[in-house]
Amino acid sequence: MSVNLPESLATFDTEYCADSLEFYPFNDTQRFLVGTYQLLKDGNAQANQEELTSSDATRVGRIYVCDAIDTDGGMRIIERQRIETSAIFDIKWSYNNVDGKHLAGVACADGSLAIYSANNQSDAEFLSPVCTNIAPSMCCSLDWSNRRVSTSTPRVVTSYSDGQLQLLQLSESSLTEVCQWQGHDLEAWIAAFDYWTPDIVYSGGDDARLKGWDTRIGPHPVFNSRRHQAGVCSIQSNFHREHILATGSYDEHVFVWDTRNMRMPVQEYNVGGGVWRLKWHPNDATQLLVGAMYNGFHVLDVGEKVACSASFMDHTSIAYGADWCQAQKPGSEDMLVGTCSFYDHVVHVWRNPKE
């Protein structure tokens, strides 16, 4: 299979280091959120992010609301709103309405999980806060239980820098803890639901462990895999095909699992960089978007064999945040993709060509 090399259509400077990007999955729009993470010295003076240590600085962040606008000559990105926050590790939309609201969760370095509601009647005030849960260590990731089934009381799973995992329930605009447990010995970089059986949660940590948990039976893993050779930092259940799970690690490998047998993956692929983000295509069960840290962004074709169908290599720093746009341009089958990178604090939008 030949590898497509898409061109950038537009860029956006986030000023702070960029690490998460999520398209708004409603209303056939090319709107997206970007999360940033910045270390500031005393007095709020920005420093060289590659030299500054976390012990020397304060962690701050910012959410951007942006629109990717098609023009006669291509595309441009317009900032609509910015919200100052603690440094952001992760952003994820609830893909189903919750009591008629479109909600996004934001995981922050101050230990907070913040829930925001979208207001389609205002660009400048598109996001407004709903509620917040605070934990004593950095909140590294979140996931929503309701990807496939709508509910007025979805659950949210979060992971923390002290290895803790937490299950929360959202009801009537407030978050309530369902349970919390020690999942990993080191940073728990990622936690994710099995979208087909939301009582099952998967987690990955800096201890190189991939674990599965049945939240109905208590804090004992149903499996504890050491197949990855370094920290596990990305997990996503395939919401098109039951029993299919993708995981990624600092060991540069993407594993595809059949969750009915977690002894070994059924497929694997080396993307040449640590796998920080994995996103299944919104319409195609075989396409997987990968943020590969020091080796750009890639689209994998997960068929009988795994092959790379596209690589986007325009970023000059760590490739972190990535997402597919749910909306498609009229007359085109190519999918818009947004990606962001860290020290160069830049967003690119590009189109993944339809094979």
Steps between C-alpha positions, in 0.01 A plus 500: 500500500635843405507758778323830437670816624225759550578871490409744775195710416533750785686558827425666832748617767377402848776704677511242779619144430216302335420140598131422437253567221134397467253582223148595604302189398163670445326731252710407193769755589879527475529650849763359735648544846872515575651442844838641601758441773757762600755537777538857625779631719427713804348824386327325209795547265505232233823302489665250268258210539763240413733618778253592774412234757160466663651568844608845379168612362124526507293291259247703305285425198245636262205361304455638152176477304581524130328462164667360189342703219511394135598783266539533123874465543498222757428536870560727800463455875312759704518522879155546657564469874782440747469389861787517749541180702754285674729309262294255292580133442187386318169618351214274391145567383203294606388368161138481614289780645459505876159642592504690172847647561823455305770441763879489497731380778840656564773328706741743667831499686343649815308173544175633359259339261295791366177449306401768249176549307484627140276789398444506124341844520828672587850477355668718762335308786473160337628312807379561854588304817250250643678328788844388622648208689832555682756231584834539685721407202517594133207381289660339194203371298126452483244303302119494474294181534225607258674482161248246366200534731337825608426550870415792726749371760821409317811391683844652457822315576814696587864409559758679715873558533512305830367187325144538628191437288163653573150426376255790516134537412350816354146575609307826511812704420713355779767231523483228765774247571396139437835347596873568506792259510874466457542382142871545434828537688602804294311762295172368360520673163175372355163351595227404255165322489409195301227678304307175449510406871553823696534312830844402364781755526851477354802687633864550413787631708864599506560161663456347149183323612176478305217400731131421476247560778142388552357783708218275621732274701751731667860619463656179370619486137340243273825501304845654549700502178872564463509465122598864456866562580460857630233730642149451361358841412214452252194273485179511298220248459375463142144636509416336163614145574446320830800338672759714314737711710799713393783585740822696463818546698828684528642178349379639163258213438128507432335176611155388384331255737204269502370572850374142534864390525740757645800267521650643183399753232361378172686771303778749559677781317809707581434868420854615584403719794327479836125457452332779696162511324277249320169587329282264300343653189142626558358296209758238401574219746842431345659847509703601805657844555826493696695777672855363502683763708847533339388354166197700392142387443385195306184328376511123530286267294407220740386224266625143478842662538586842640646751256565873506284680243593861581765692693493868593852617585474883500521535879845589633441398862336222704185373324230474768139600428304371199141452392274434203239759404146355496387734219588433137549756227219477240611298199809361672562172680828623651490542878622816671754430774633734769835445670707696750854490633669610818805726507424665163142567630333452164178350362481365145187397314529265202290257302550125506437385142241231443663191351 
